[in-house]
PDB file of C-alpha atoms in Angstrom:
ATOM      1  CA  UNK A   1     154.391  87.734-203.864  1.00 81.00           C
ATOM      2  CA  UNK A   2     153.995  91.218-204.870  1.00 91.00           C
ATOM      3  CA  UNK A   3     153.852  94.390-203.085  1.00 97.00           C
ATOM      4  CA  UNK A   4     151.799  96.982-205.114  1.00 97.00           C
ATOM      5  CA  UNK A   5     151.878 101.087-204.382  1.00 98.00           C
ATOM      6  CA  UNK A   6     150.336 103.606-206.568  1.00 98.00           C
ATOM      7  CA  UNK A   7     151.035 107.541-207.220  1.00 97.00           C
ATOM      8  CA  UNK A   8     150.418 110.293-209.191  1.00 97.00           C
ATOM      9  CA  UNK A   9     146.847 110.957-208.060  1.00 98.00           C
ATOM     10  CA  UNK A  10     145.385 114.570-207.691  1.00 98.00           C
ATOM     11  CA  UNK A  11     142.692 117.392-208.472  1.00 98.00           C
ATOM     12  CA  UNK A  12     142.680 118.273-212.300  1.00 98.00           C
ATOM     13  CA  UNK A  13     140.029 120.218-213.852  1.00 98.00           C
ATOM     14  CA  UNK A  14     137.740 118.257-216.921  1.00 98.00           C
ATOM     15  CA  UNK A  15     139.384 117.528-219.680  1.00 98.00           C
ATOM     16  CA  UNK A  16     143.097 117.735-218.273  1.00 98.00           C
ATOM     17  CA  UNK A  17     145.650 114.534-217.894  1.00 98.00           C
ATOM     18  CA  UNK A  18     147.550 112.548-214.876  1.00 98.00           C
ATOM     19  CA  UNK A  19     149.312 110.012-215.308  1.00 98.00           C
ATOM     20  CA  UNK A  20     149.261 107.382-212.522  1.00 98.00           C
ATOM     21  CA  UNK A  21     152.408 104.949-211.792  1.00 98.00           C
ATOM     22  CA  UNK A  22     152.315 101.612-210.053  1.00 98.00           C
ATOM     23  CA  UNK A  23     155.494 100.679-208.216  1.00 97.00           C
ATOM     24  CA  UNK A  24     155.797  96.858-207.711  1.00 96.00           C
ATOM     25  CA  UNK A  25     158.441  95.299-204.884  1.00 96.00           C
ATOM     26  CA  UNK A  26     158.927  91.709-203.501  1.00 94.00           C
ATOM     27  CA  UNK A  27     159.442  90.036-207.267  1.00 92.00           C
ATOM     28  CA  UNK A  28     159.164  90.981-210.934  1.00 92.00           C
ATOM     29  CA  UNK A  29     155.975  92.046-212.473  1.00 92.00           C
ATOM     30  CA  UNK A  30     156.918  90.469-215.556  1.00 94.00           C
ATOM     31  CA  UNK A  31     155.623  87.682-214.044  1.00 91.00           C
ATOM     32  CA  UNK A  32     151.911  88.939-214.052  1.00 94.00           C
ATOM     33  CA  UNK A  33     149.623  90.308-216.396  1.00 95.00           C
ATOM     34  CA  UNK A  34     148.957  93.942-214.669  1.00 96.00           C
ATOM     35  CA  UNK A  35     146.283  95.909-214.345  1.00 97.00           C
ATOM     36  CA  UNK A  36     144.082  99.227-213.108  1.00 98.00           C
ATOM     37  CA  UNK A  37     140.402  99.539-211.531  1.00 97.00           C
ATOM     38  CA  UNK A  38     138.568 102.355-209.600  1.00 98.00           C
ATOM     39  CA  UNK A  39     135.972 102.562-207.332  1.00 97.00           C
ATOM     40  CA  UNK A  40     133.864 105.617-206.551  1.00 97.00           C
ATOM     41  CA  UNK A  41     132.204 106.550-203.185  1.00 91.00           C
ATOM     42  CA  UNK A  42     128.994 104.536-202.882  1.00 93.00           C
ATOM     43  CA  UNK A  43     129.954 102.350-206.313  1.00 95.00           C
ATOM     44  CA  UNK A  44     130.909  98.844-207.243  1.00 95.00           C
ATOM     45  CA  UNK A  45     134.942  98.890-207.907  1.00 95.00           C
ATOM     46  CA  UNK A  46     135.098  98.190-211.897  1.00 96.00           C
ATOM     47  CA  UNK A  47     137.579  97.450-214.328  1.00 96.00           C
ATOM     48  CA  UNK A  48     139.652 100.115-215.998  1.00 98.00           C
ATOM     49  CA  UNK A  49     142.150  98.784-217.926  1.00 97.00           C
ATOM     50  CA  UNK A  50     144.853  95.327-218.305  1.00 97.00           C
ATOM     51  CA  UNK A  51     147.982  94.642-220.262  1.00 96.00           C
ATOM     52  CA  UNK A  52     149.781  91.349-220.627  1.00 95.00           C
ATOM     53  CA  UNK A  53     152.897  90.097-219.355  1.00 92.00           C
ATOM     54  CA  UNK A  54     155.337  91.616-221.818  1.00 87.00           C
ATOM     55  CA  UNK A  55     153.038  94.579-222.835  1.00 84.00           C
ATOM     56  CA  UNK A  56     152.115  94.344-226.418  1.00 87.00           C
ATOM     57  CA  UNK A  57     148.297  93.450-225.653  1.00 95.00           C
ATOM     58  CA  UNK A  58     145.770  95.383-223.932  1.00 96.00           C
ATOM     59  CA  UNK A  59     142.472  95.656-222.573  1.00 96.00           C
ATOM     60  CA  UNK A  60     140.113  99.254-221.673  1.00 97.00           C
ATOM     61  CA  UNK A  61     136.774  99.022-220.454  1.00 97.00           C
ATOM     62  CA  UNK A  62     134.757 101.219-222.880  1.00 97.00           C
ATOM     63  CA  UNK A  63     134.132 103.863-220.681  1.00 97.00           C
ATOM     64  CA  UNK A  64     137.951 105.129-221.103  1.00 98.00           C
ATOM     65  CA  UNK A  65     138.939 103.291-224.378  1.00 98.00           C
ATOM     66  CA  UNK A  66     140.542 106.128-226.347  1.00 98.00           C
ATOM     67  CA  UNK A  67     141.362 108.390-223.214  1.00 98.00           C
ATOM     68  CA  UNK A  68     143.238 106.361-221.336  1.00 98.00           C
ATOM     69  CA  UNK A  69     146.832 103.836-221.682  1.00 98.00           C
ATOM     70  CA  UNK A  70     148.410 101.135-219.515  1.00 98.00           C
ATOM     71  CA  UNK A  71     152.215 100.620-220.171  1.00 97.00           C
ATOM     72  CA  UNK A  72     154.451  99.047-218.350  1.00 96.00           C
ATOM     73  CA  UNK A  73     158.074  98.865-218.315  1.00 95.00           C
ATOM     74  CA  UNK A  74     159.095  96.304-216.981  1.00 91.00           C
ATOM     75  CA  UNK A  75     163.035  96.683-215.875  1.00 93.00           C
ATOM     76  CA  UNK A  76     161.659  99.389-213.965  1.00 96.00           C
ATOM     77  CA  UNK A  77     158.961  97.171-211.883  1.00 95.00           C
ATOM     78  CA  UNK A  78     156.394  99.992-212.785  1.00 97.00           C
ATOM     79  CA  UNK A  79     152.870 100.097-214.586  1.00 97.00           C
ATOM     80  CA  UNK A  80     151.661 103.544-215.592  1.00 98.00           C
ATOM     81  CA  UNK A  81     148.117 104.860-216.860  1.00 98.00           C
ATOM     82  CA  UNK A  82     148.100 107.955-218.637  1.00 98.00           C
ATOM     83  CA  UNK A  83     144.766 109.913-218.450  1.00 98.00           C
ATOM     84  CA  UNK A  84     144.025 112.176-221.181  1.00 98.00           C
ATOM     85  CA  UNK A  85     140.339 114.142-221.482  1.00 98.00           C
ATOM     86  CA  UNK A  86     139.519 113.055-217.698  1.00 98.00           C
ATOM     87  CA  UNK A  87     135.712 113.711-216.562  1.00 98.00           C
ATOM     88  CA  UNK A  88     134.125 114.055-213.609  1.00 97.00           C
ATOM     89  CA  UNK A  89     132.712 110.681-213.618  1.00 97.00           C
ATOM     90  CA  UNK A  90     136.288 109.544-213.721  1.00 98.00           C
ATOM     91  CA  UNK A  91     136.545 110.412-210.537  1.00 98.00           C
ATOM     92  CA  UNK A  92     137.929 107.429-208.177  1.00 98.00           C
ATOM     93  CA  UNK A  93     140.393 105.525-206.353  1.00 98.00           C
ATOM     94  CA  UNK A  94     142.514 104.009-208.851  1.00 98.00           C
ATOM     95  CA  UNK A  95     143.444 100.918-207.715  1.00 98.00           C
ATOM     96  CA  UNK A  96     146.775  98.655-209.255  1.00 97.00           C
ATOM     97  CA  UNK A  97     146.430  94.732-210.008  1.00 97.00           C
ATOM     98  CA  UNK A  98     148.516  92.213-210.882  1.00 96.00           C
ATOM     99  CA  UNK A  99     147.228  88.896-212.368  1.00 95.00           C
ATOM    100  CA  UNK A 100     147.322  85.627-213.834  1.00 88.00           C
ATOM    101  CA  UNK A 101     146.855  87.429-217.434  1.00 86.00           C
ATOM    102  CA  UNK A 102     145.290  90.088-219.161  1.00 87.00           C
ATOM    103  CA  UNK A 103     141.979  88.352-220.117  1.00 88.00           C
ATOM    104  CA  UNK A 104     140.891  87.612-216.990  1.00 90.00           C
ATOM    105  CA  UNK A 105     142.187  90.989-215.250  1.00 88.00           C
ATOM    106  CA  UNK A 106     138.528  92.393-216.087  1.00 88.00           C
ATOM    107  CA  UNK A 107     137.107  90.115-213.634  1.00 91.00           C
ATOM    108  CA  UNK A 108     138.405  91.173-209.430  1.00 90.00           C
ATOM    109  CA  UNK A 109     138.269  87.650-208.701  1.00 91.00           C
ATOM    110  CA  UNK A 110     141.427  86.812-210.674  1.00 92.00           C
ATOM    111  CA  UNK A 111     143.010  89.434-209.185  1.00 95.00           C
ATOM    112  CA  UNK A 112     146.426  88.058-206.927  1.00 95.00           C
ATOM    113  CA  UNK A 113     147.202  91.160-205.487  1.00 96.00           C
ATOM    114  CA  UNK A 114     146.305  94.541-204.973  1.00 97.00           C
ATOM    115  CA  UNK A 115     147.792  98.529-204.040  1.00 97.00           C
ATOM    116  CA  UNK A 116     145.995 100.940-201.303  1.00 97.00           C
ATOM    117  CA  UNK A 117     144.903 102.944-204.432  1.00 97.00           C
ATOM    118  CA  UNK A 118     145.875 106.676-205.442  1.00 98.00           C
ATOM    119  CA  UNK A 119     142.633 109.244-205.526  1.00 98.00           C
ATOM    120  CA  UNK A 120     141.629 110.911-208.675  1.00 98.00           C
ATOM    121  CA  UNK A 121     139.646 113.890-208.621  1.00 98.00           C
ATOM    122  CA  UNK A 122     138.039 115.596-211.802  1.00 98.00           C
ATOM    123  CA  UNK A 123     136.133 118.961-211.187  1.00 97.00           C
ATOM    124  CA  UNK A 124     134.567 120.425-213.880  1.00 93.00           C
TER     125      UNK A 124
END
C-alpha cells in the first residue's frame, strides 16, 4: 500500500499560482493511476484532476481545464498540480489519490488510497 502526503498549500490572492506536490511512501506510484480532488467547507468533495500510470494521459474536470496540470514524476514518488489563474471558488482542501487508472479516478469510489489534504485559499 501507499502512504500519500500533500504540500504546497497557502493564501494567494485571485488570479495567482501554487503548485501543490504529493509525496508517495510504502511502494511506487507507478503502480497507480494518480490523482487530485477538493472539498470545500459545507460541499461534496469533487474531482479535480487524474493522470495515468506513466503520465502521458490526463483528465481535468471542466471547472479547472486550462488552469490547472497534474504531472508526475515518477523516480521521484511525487505528483504535482500546478495552479495557474486560481479563484476564489477554488478554494479547498486538495486532496491526493492514487488509483486503479485514470478513467475511473473521477469517480471517489475507485479511489485505493488517500492524503490528509493541503488547504488552498484564494482571496480576491
Amino acid at each position: 500500500q501507499v502512504q500519500l502526503e500533500e504540500s504546497g498549500g497557502g493564501l494567494v490572492q485571485a488570479g495567482g499560482s501554487l503548485r501543490l506536490s504529493c509525496a508517495a511512501s510504502g511502494g511506487p506510484i507507478s503502480s497507480y493511476a494518480m490523482g487530485w480532488f477538493r472539498q470545500a467547507p459545507g460541499k461534496e468533495r469533487e474531482f479535480v484532476a487524474a493522470i495515468s500510470r506513466s503520465g502521458p494521459t490526463t483528465n481535468y474536470a471542466d471547472s479547472v481545464k486550462g488552469r490547472f496540470t497534474i504531472s508526475r514524476v515518477n523516480t521521484k514518488n511525487t505528483v504535482y498540480l500546478q495552479m495557474n489563474s486560481l479563484k476564489p471558488e477554488d478554494t479547498a482542501v486538495y486532496l491526493c489519490a492514487a488509483g486503479l487508472n485514470w478513467e475511473y479516478m473521477v469517480y471517489e469510489a475507485y479511489v485505493q488510497y488517500w492524503g490528509q489534504g493541503t488547504q488552498v485559499s484564494v482571496s480576491s
